[in-house]
Every structure is written in structure tokens, then in C-alpha cells.
XYZ file of C-alpha atoms in Angstrom:
539
model
C -4.523 -3.089 36.774
C -1.646 -4.693 36.216
C 0.961 -1.782 34.012
C 0.328 -2.825 31.197
C 4.751 -4.019 30.032
C 4.488 -5.641 33.668
C 1.552 -7.767 32.275
C 3.102 -8.377 29.290
C 6.471 -9.470 31.213
C 4.865 -11.910 33.580
C 2.503 -13.456 29.646
C 5.864 -13.965 28.810
C 7.657 -15.754 32.442
C 4.257 -17.453 32.846
C 3.307 -19.090 30.607
C 7.809 -20.264 29.800
C 6.857 -23.241 32.109
C 5.081 -24.529 28.761
C 7.122 -23.665 25.951
C 8.731 -27.189 27.056
C 5.156 -29.241 26.388
C 3.964 -27.242 23.627
C 6.868 -28.243 21.140
C 7.004 -31.360 21.956
C 2.817 -32.453 21.674
C 2.897 -29.573 18.383
C 6.829 -31.870 17.027
C 4.688 -35.787 17.636
C 2.293 -33.870 14.366
C 4.968 -32.734 11.676
C 5.086 -28.711 11.958
C 7.104 -26.277 11.154
C 11.147 -25.914 11.980
C 9.576 -22.696 14.155
C 6.693 -23.153 16.580
C 5.682 -20.630 18.437
C 7.532 -19.505 21.511
C 4.354 -20.297 24.193
C 3.972 -16.997 25.625
C 2.257 -16.004 21.514
C -0.142 -18.877 21.916
C -1.802 -16.982 24.515
C -4.721 -13.680 23.577
C -3.391 -12.878 26.616
C -0.480 -11.331 24.992
C -0.789 -10.090 22.307
C -3.431 -8.031 23.583
C -0.725 -6.575 26.106
C 0.915 -6.184 23.656
C -1.363 -3.842 21.512
C -1.814 -1.436 25.024
C 2.009 -1.287 25.470
C 2.054 -0.081 21.373
C -0.818 2.912 23.125
C 0.866 3.890 26.016
C 4.261 3.855 24.143
C 1.550 5.689 20.543
C 0.238 8.681 23.385
C 3.929 9.262 25.405
C 6.120 9.489 21.921
C 4.405 12.930 21.315
C 1.021 11.659 19.733
C -1.196 13.716 21.576
C -4.303 11.782 19.956
C -7.500 14.078 20.647
C -11.188 14.089 22.898
C -13.439 12.400 19.698
C -14.970 8.776 20.312
C -15.894 6.982 16.878
C -18.879 6.359 16.748
C -19.209 3.869 13.237
C -16.360 2.262 11.812
C -15.013 0.639 8.701
C -12.668 -1.001 7.713
C -10.961 -1.785 3.968
C -9.066 -4.412 2.867
C -7.693 -4.682 -0.133
C -6.889 -9.078 0.579
C -2.939 -8.505 -0.995
C -2.642 -5.072 -2.107
C 1.168 -4.235 -1.601
C 2.344 -1.004 -1.669
C 3.505 -2.066 -5.550
C 0.172 -2.212 -5.811
C -1.389 0.274 -4.593
C 1.633 2.138 -6.013
C 0.179 0.668 -9.799
C -3.418 0.972 -9.265
C -2.495 4.723 -9.082
C -0.927 4.727 -12.032
C -3.509 3.379 -13.786
C -5.905 5.524 -12.212
C -4.437 8.649 -13.455
C -3.611 6.309 -17.093
C -6.793 6.083 -17.955
C -7.862 9.792 -17.381
C -6.059 10.939 -20.389
C -2.808 11.557 -17.847
C 0.781 10.298 -17.380
C -0.603 8.391 -13.837
C 2.084 8.498 -11.461
C 0.281 11.929 -9.943
C -2.798 10.053 -9.726
C -4.084 9.608 -6.245
C -6.579 6.936 -4.651
C -8.926 7.777 -2.713
C -7.704 6.630 0.767
C -3.983 8.197 0.032
C -5.702 11.854 0.488
C -5.917 9.814 4.456
C -4.282 11.764 7.386
C -1.810 9.154 8.587
C -0.647 6.422 7.675
C 1.811 2.860 9.154
C 2.798 -0.063 8.022
C 1.866 -3.394 9.860
C 3.709 -6.736 10.151
C 1.939 -9.721 8.294
C 3.675 -12.769 9.577
C 1.862 -15.613 11.149
C 3.145 -17.760 14.963
C 4.289 -20.881 12.839
C 4.919 -18.527 9.147
C 7.240 -16.109 7.800
C 4.987 -14.598 5.299
C 1.287 -14.929 5.579
C -1.873 -16.212 4.670
C -6.132 -14.513 5.027
C -6.660 -16.322 7.983
C -4.371 -16.268 10.762
C -4.132 -11.864 9.445
C -7.756 -11.883 9.572
C -7.267 -12.850 13.122
C -5.061 -10.458 13.274
C -6.382 -7.719 11.921
C -9.828 -8.739 13.565
C -9.387 -10.940 16.573
C -6.231 -8.848 18.078
C -3.460 -12.204 18.618
C -1.493 -13.465 15.820
C -2.799 -17.207 14.650
C -0.950 -19.878 12.720
C -1.568 -20.301 8.704
C -4.894 -21.388 8.590
C -6.606 -21.141 11.926
C -8.869 -18.688 12.034
C -10.123 -17.062 15.179
C -8.360 -19.165 17.281
C -4.704 -18.450 19.188
C -1.649 -20.148 18.677
C -2.574 -23.061 20.929
C -4.516 -24.857 17.707
C -2.308 -26.009 14.121
C -4.349 -26.918 10.845
C -6.776 -29.315 11.471
C -6.810 -29.760 15.136
C -10.292 -29.197 15.456
C -10.188 -31.161 19.844
C -7.734 -27.472 20.103
C -9.483 -24.704 18.517
C -12.817 -26.231 21.021
C -11.345 -25.383 24.050
C -12.732 -22.051 25.534
C -9.684 -20.988 26.093
C -8.074 -20.805 22.041
C -11.130 -19.485 20.960
C -11.613 -15.474 20.146
C -13.821 -13.118 19.274
C -13.871 -10.278 16.591
C -14.105 -6.253 17.103
C -17.885 -7.434 15.099
C -18.524 -8.882 17.858
C -17.518 -6.492 20.140
C -19.496 -4.031 18.428
C -22.500 -6.432 18.715
C -21.395 -6.840 22.737
C -22.074 -2.721 23.028
C -24.563 -2.787 21.321
C -23.671 -1.518 17.950
C -24.443 -3.656 14.753
C -22.158 -5.231 12.373
C -21.775 -6.495 9.023
C -19.494 -7.733 6.193
C -19.092 -6.928 2.738
C -17.173 -9.071 0.889
C -16.352 -9.703 -2.826
C -15.293 -13.069 -2.593
C -16.928 -15.911 -0.732
C -18.697 -14.627 2.406
C -16.957 -17.768 4.274
C -13.160 -17.084 2.398
C -11.106 -17.054 4.730
C -11.158 -12.713 5.972
C -14.463 -12.180 6.224
C -15.175 -15.105 8.341
C -12.282 -13.516 10.750
C -15.477 -11.707 11.441
C -17.629 -14.099 13.096
C -15.702 -17.752 12.168
C -13.623 -19.547 14.811
C -12.234 -23.164 12.893
C -8.949 -25.081 13.726
C -8.260 -25.485 9.245
C -9.625 -21.349 6.895
C -11.232 -24.663 4.091
C -13.842 -25.694 6.440
C -15.952 -23.498 3.927
C -18.935 -26.054 3.578
C -19.688 -29.353 6.379
C -18.258 -31.516 3.057
C -14.856 -29.459 3.381
C -14.850 -30.360 6.981
C -15.728 -34.358 6.603
C -13.281 -34.599 3.341
C -10.824 -34.170 6.045
C -12.148 -36.781 7.538
C -13.374 -34.772 11.537
C -17.022 -34.950 12.789
C -18.785 -31.392 11.120
C -20.588 -31.713 14.198
C -18.416 -31.174 16.690
C -16.391 -28.698 14.219
C -20.282 -27.096 12.651
C -17.812 -25.730 9.372
C -17.779 -21.622 8.178
C -21.515 -21.771 6.361
C -23.150 -22.775 9.452
C -21.238 -20.708 11.846
C -22.142 -17.222 9.893
C -25.668 -18.616 9.972
C -26.963 -20.228 13.447
C -23.914 -19.318 15.709
C -22.887 -16.114 17.074
C -21.503 -12.718 16.276
C -22.297 -13.448 12.913
C -26.119 -14.910 13.039
C -26.505 -10.777 14.730
C -24.945 -9.556 11.455
C -27.357 -7.157 9.729
C -26.173 -7.108 6.507
C -23.790 -9.503 4.890
C -22.939 -8.835 1.749
C -20.504 -11.366 -1.669
C -20.093 -14.567 -3.385
C -20.584 -18.079 -1.869
C -24.012 -19.306 -2.904
C -22.648 -23.261 -3.321
C -21.747 -23.065 0.244
C -25.004 -22.971 2.235
C -26.722 -24.816 -0.136
C -27.108 -29.210 -0.561
C -25.894 -30.595 -2.870
C -29.014 -31.978 -4.372
C -29.800 -27.508 -4.544
C -29.500 -25.510 -8.119
C -29.166 -22.086 -7.173
C -30.432 -19.442 -9.358
C -27.840 -18.715 -11.921
C -27.820 -22.527 -12.420
C -24.639 -24.033 -10.139
C -25.787 -26.927 -7.614
C -24.582 -26.630 -4.029
C -21.544 -28.338 -2.258
C -23.665 -29.346 1.313
C -23.131 -32.850 1.492
C -26.016 -32.713 5.058
C -29.385 -31.170 3.224
C -29.960 -27.695 5.200
C -30.423 -25.448 3.177
C -29.060 -22.347 5.372
C -30.451 -19.017 3.228
C -33.451 -20.684 3.944
C -32.274 -21.319 8.262
C -30.798 -17.641 7.968
C -34.800 -16.852 7.045
C -36.245 -18.768 9.599
C -33.775 -17.483 11.737
C -34.898 -14.161 11.610
C -39.345 -14.955 11.252
C -38.825 -16.673 13.787
C -38.097 -13.363 15.913
C -40.400 -11.099 14.107
C -37.211 -9.416 12.192
C -37.990 -8.254 8.671
C -34.968 -9.418 6.492
C -34.029 -9.520 2.401
C -32.207 -12.413 0.629
C -31.068 -10.227 -3.220
C -28.884 -12.708 -5.389
C -28.796 -9.320 -7.843
C -27.851 -5.694 -8.424
C -31.168 -5.555 -9.125
C -32.840 -7.107 -5.358
C -30.436 -5.304 -4.300
C -31.161 -1.848 -5.189
C -34.681 -3.334 -4.059
C -33.400 -4.415 -1.092
C -32.116 -0.581 0.506
C -34.736 1.385 -0.664
C -36.615 -1.243 1.555
C -34.721 -1.086 4.474
C -35.619 -4.967 6.440
C -34.071 -5.460 9.946
C -31.330 -7.549 7.813
C -30.146 -8.496 4.597
C -28.169 -11.199 3.004
C -27.150 -10.729 -0.314
C -25.117 -14.443 -2.102
C -24.407 -12.986 -5.674
C -22.672 -15.825 -7.085
C -21.768 -19.504 -5.808
C -18.659 -19.067 -5.534
C -16.361 -16.331 -5.364
C -17.895 -12.730 -7.044
C -16.992 -11.786 -10.968
C -13.886 -9.595 -11.515
C -15.212 -6.135 -11.527
C -13.236 -5.783 -15.218
C -15.495 -8.810 -16.275
C -19.225 -8.725 -14.527
C -22.108 -8.173 -16.155
C -23.090 -4.764 -14.285
C -27.106 -5.410 -14.909
C -26.980 -8.056 -12.329
C -23.365 -7.455 -10.721
C -22.905 -5.064 -7.659
C -19.536 -3.494 -7.978
C -18.384 -3.289 -4.491
C -18.782 0.619 -3.631
C -23.396 -0.395 -4.430
C -22.751 -3.118 -1.516
C -20.488 -0.970 0.957
C -23.310 2.036 0.991
C -25.496 -0.367 1.243
C -24.330 -1.468 4.101
C -23.691 2.032 5.508
C -27.507 3.360 4.489
C -28.564 -0.319 6.701
C -25.912 -0.307 9.427
C -26.851 4.417 9.899
C -29.603 3.420 11.329
C -28.255 2.677 14.796
C -28.273 5.110 16.817
C -24.651 3.943 18.934
C -23.540 3.489 15.742
C -21.541 0.181 14.118
C -17.957 -2.125 12.527
C -18.031 -2.749 9.153
C -16.061 -5.600 6.922
C -15.879 -4.289 3.695
C -13.292 -6.491 1.395
C -12.074 -6.100 -2.126
C -10.929 -9.757 -2.447
C -10.664 -10.545 -5.249
C -6.999 -8.212 -5.988
C -5.846 -11.233 -4.057
C -6.936 -13.990 -6.518
C -5.883 -11.691 -10.001
C -2.407 -11.707 -8.366
C -2.368 -15.402 -7.737
C -3.347 -15.808 -11.922
C -0.839 -13.235 -12.910
C -2.675 -11.696 -14.071
C -1.740 -7.308 -13.661
C -3.677 -5.840 -15.096
C -7.180 -7.184 -13.329
C -5.674 -6.903 -9.901
C -5.576 -3.234 -10.137
C -8.544 -2.852 -11.839
C -9.242 -4.018 -8.485
C -7.578 -1.971 -5.872
C -9.914 0.527 -8.274
C -12.809 -1.029 -7.344
C -11.776 -0.806 -3.255
C -10.522 2.990 -3.528
C -14.554 4.293 -5.046
C -16.259 1.659 -1.872
C -13.752 3.786 0.082
C -14.832 6.857 -1.761
C -18.096 6.463 -0.785
C -17.815 5.877 1.703
C -16.173 8.847 2.988
C -18.814 11.005 0.628
C -21.186 8.966 3.196
C -19.753 9.209 6.520
C -18.361 12.381 8.832
C -14.730 12.405 9.363
C -15.466 13.608 12.480
C -17.454 11.115 14.153
C -16.483 7.913 11.779
C -13.388 6.256 11.204
C -12.190 4.628 7.824
C -9.395 1.724 8.048
C -7.443 1.052 5.032
C -4.937 -1.725 4.976
C -4.001 -4.912 3.706
C -3.695 -8.413 4.315
C -0.498 -9.229 3.572
C 1.676 -8.654 0.030
C 1.989 -10.080 -3.344
C 5.684 -10.630 -5.294
C 4.117 -8.200 -8.238
C 7.082 -6.078 -9.104
C 7.186 -2.703 -10.832
C 10.248 -2.048 -11.959
C 12.706 -1.317 -14.927
C 14.011 2.791 -16.043
C 10.965 4.185 -17.781
C 9.960 7.546 -18.919
C 6.998 9.346 -16.827
C 4.048 8.259 -18.148
C 4.717 4.693 -19.590
C 2.534 2.302 -19.832
C 2.447 1.068 -16.465
C 0.501 -1.600 -17.626
C 3.410 -2.421 -21.382
C 6.872 -3.030 -21.813
C 9.337 -0.983 -20.065
C 11.226 1.935 -21.560
C 14.602 -0.066 -21.388
C 15.792 -4.265 -22.645
C 17.143 -6.255 -21.939
C 21.236 -7.183 -21.467
C 20.288 -9.289 -25.325
C 17.216 -6.803 -26.122
C 14.665 -8.071 -25.438
C 11.195 -6.048 -23.917
C 10.567 -7.079 -20.720
C 7.247 -5.624 -18.540
C 6.999 -3.222 -15.925
C 4.917 -5.317 -13.735
C 6.055 -8.715 -13.735
C 6.315 -12.274 -10.919
C 9.377 -13.621 -8.811
C 6.914 -16.310 -8.980
C 3.191 -18.498 -10.183
C 1.219 -19.831 -13.472
C 2.626 -17.171 -16.559
C 5.973 -18.942 -16.198
C 7.214 -19.262 -20.727
C 8.804 -22.418 -20.767
C 12.297 -22.053 -20.440
C 15.337 -22.213 -22.912
C 18.350 -20.160 -24.240
C 18.762 -16.597 -24.390
C 17.552 -14.845 -25.940
C 14.549 -15.005 -23.983
C 10.718 -14.784 -25.949
C 9.632 -11.289 -26.261
C 5.930 -11.901 -24.775
C 5.565 -8.148 -26.159
C 4.578 -10.450 -29.473
C 2.682 -13.380 -27.330
C -1.205 -13.081 -29.414
C -3.061 -12.707 -26.598
C -0.250 -9.889 -25.373
C -2.475 -7.783 -23.455
C -4.949 -8.915 -23.556
C -7.379 -8.912 -19.876
C -6.402 -12.302 -19.420
C -2.705 -12.476 -20.452
C -0.315 -13.210 -17.676
C 2.352 -11.609 -17.019
C 6.500 -12.998 -17.213
C 7.646 -14.906 -14.304
C 10.595 -16.264 -12.696
C 9.895 -19.460 -11.187
C 7.385 -21.595 -12.087
C 4.589 -22.245 -10.128
C 0.648 -23.294 -10.230
C -0.638 -19.957 -8.127
C 2.206 -17.070 -7.692
C 2.564 -16.619 -4.098
C 1.686 -13.663 -1.207
C 4.996 -11.377 -0.437
C 6.619 -10.549 3.095
C 6.565 -6.846 3.087
C 4.950 -4.779 5.585
C 1.521 -3.580 4.187
C 0.368 -0.160 4.422
C -2.326 0.876 6.644
C -4.930 4.423 5.583
C -6.812 6.537 8.949
C -9.150 9.120 8.645
C -11.136 9.963 11.512
C -10.494 10.411 15.342
C -7.883 8.689 16.960
C -6.048 8.599 12.798
C -2.715 9.504 14.104
C -2.646 6.725 16.395
C -2.589 3.814 13.536
C 0.778 6.267 11.975
C 3.941 3.849 12.691
C 5.662 0.200 12.775
C 3.008 -2.486 14.566
C 1.929 -6.248 14.674
C -0.716 -6.142 12.429
C -1.989 -7.337 15.910
C -2.665 -4.327 17.523
C -5.663 -3.382 14.445
C -8.164 -4.340 15.872
C -7.229 -2.567 19.334
C -6.416 0.734 17.241
C -9.704 0.938 16.548
C -11.700 -0.496 19.612
C -10.220 2.072 21.178
C -11.352 5.228 19.313
C -14.537 3.921 19.268
C -15.126 2.830 22.798
C -15.799 -0.346 22.757
C -13.875 -4.140 23.182
C -11.870 -5.503 26.350
C -9.522 -3.239 26.361
C -9.506 -0.032 28.139
C -10.172 2.675 25.598
C -10.462 6.525 24.486
C -12.934 6.923 26.418
C -11.195 6.105 29.663
C -9.040 9.014 29.886
C -5.349 10.237 28.198
C -2.632 7.428 30.853
C -1.236 10.309 33.282
C 2.676 11.289 33.159
C 2.145 10.093 36.970
C 0.691 6.620 36.166
C 3.711 6.659 33.126
C 6.195 6.688 35.278
C 4.835 4.243 37.708
C 4.848 1.665 35.101
C 8.484 2.211 32.939
C 9.732 2.138 37.054
C 7.801 -1.260 37.595
C 8.905 -2.622 34.066
C 13.110 -1.360 35.683
C 12.353 -3.232 38.316
C 11.794 -6.165 36.792
C 13.531 -6.581 34.790
C 16.315 -5.956 37.068
C 15.473 -8.636 39.543
């Protein structure tokens, strides 16, 4: 095997020959000013980058440990920026009657903390699709694409079918190793983040066949994301699929259990297809759509469980009917209990997807509450799993533009106005946004006092923003990574987001790359690797 740094440089040199052709071809379609360097459009480049990072970590004082994780759960707070974590922690403490700043979320107790860089190959600030491709497939991609390399531009169906451009996720790596896999989300199960575990799509919006044909694309050539989940590997092999999104699985002529019509134009009922597939293989299975059925299924223990609890996204935790809508912690516990039956282990992806949606609407309290729901789910996982055998990783896909600001006294309500006022003596909020729909009508100074608004501090009250937009934007900040369990120390530092699945695979002894089970790299091997790199640079 080639030394990693030599291999990484070789990737760049070989790919450079394709650079002019790549830039010329994409420029015909009016791509953004920056197109990825040719080396970056290959999966090999990002795998080599990750491998080099792991080796560097091993040689920079991290001795690692000899444990290999049996199970791994990746928790994702969609849009959970560092200020979101800080504000949610404070809200947690204040709800308990304390000043708040001293509180801790469950994952803040983990022994290792790092930061990941979230940009896409063609975008400074990530969306949830290119980032999902990074943290689940180990390769950075173009904005709006899922499970494909940066050789695929958004909506380029033909390019997405080229074998060398199609990626596999850490969920697929787990299945190939004889482990089980599953996904849990409070968003639609076909939404960008969970879809990164199983889909290969040139457009994250192709959730049903209707979405594909609306873009004048043949859905038989580029199957929609819901169809991929039910009928293609690795999705059809997932033992647990829990979240929202019934409408993407049902034809428009069918009304679901709660009165919402499906969105499919091909007249296919994918829920029935999922059931028929499991029946044909003599597997036990259960489809559920409410909390009571979920808890029954947890006790019954079918081999396969599909739960779709809403037509679209699940309800916000604060607004949900707890009689019918399960919490993220309940979903997580159900998944863990069912997947734990495999003695080889499992990979589970758990997403608190609606942090992101609340931020887009400038609904700060809902965003923080969804973060607390994630913390509760992580806490339940720590109670069910062993720190000696099981790896838990908590992170985000991207940030948002909520600011935690002002000069307030300790204990000031994190959801209220700052303890100080602006230059005109008018209140401003402790939590505010750079942009979004919460913009108030412009006027002369002084600003209007938002604390005097009739719906001030209601759940759906939008925080004040500066720049008016129909939807608040993501932020380009690095996002936190919190790890507990075997090899947790590898997750410290600042690194590319695409390194995350390679780190999890290393610690869990699965996937296409060398991993912890191969043993530590010797000093002699390291010296030889460095010498080879120096020789190449000198040429």
C-alpha cells in the first residue's frame, strides 16, 4: 500500500490533467465562480486526506487505545451551531430554576471535543446535502447533491449514474461487515441528512418521483430518494427507519392515516412495497405511524421496523401531541433495542432535524428546545450503551446565523431582551439573527421596541433580524464534534467534516480504509512515509 501522503500527492498530480477539462465542461452550465479543484472531485482524494489525518493524530501525541467499538451512533443536530448549544444549555438551566449558564447538555460531558469544517466543494457555506455526503460518505460534494462526488453538479442525472461518482456510506460499510444499520430523524426520512446514509442523487429535492419529473428528468434513470430507500441497497436492508415523510411514499390518490394525500405520480405505494419485500424474504416486520404502535413494536421486536409519524416533518417537540407523536429519545431507544440484537454490532444515525427548521423561521425558542430534545436522546443512549464498547459521536452539519449577544447580568433570560439597550435606549434581544423573516419594517431611528409586540415571547414569535429574507440562512462557522467511547480521542482537533465517517470506521473496525484493528502505525513506517513525501516534494 502506498504511503498516505505520497498517495494524496499522487491523487492531486494525476487529477490535475483533468482540471482544465472539468472547469471548461462545467462552465457551460453557468456554475458558480469557483469549481472544485480536479483532485477534489474524486473520492480517493478525501479518503487519502482522512487517512493522513488519522496518521497525523496518532503521531502527534495521541496514543489511542486498544479498544474497538462494537456499536456506533452518530447524533446530528441539524444546524446546531456553537451559539445554539450555548443558548440551549442556558435555557436548560433556567427551566430548572437556576441562572442557566452553569448547566450542561448530556453530550457536553463527553471527554473529547473537536471542530469540523463544513464547506462544500463549490460553496463556502454548506447545505444539508453536501454536508451529509461528507459526514456519512467521507467525501466532500457539491451543494444540493447526495451520495455522489463533486464530479456531479446539481440536477445532472447522467453524471450521478457514473459508477466512479457514486459513493457508499458508513451505514453501507456496517452492513457489509455483517452489522445492522438504521436511521432516526424528526425530519422526513427522505430529507437531506438521513438520505445521506442511503441515497445517491444529483438533487436533494428529488424525494418523490413527482419532484424528479418536475425537473424534466426521467425517474426511471434517476430514481427518487424514497424509492431508493425502499428498493435499493443499502436502504432496503436498514432494520430501523423512523421519522416523518409519509407523503413521499404514497400516490396522490391515497390519503394517509391523518388525512394527508400522497405526492407520488407513479401510483406506487412504497409502504406496501417495503412490506412486500420483507414478506417475500420471510422476515418479520412492522409499519407504525403513531407513538402507541411504536412502543408496541419495541416490545414485539420485529426484524424490520418502518415508522412514518407525519406526512411531512414530525411536529416540533414543544408543539407535539405526546399521545400520538413519539419523542426523539423514544425513537432512539426503540432503535437501539432492536439493533442491539445483532452480536456483531450496528451503525445508527439519529438526527434532530428541526433545529434547522426553527432557525430558518427565526424561532429561537423552538430551535433551542429541539436541541434539548437531542440532548435527551443522547442521554438515553448513554444509559443504554457502554462507554467501553460503544462509540457515540454528536455533531452538526452546519451552523446558523443566530447570535447570543449583549452585556446581560448572569441569569438574564436567554429568551428575553439583553440587559443593556441600544444607543436610542430601545431594547434588543439576547438572541437575534443576522437575517431571515423576522425583519421588522424599516424606519427612522429609534427602532421599534420588539418587547412591546402583542405576541412577544410566544412560541411562534420571531426574533428580530437585520437583513430581510424569506428564510434565514445557514452560517459558515465550524461546528462542534463531541465523542465518547473507544478511540474517542481521535475526534479532537480541527478537521474536514469528511473525515468523520473515516474516524468512526477506524474506531469501529469497518469500511474500506485501514482501521484500529490493523494496529498502530510503527515509528519506522511513519519515518518512511515522511521520507517518501519529502522526496516527492524535492522532485
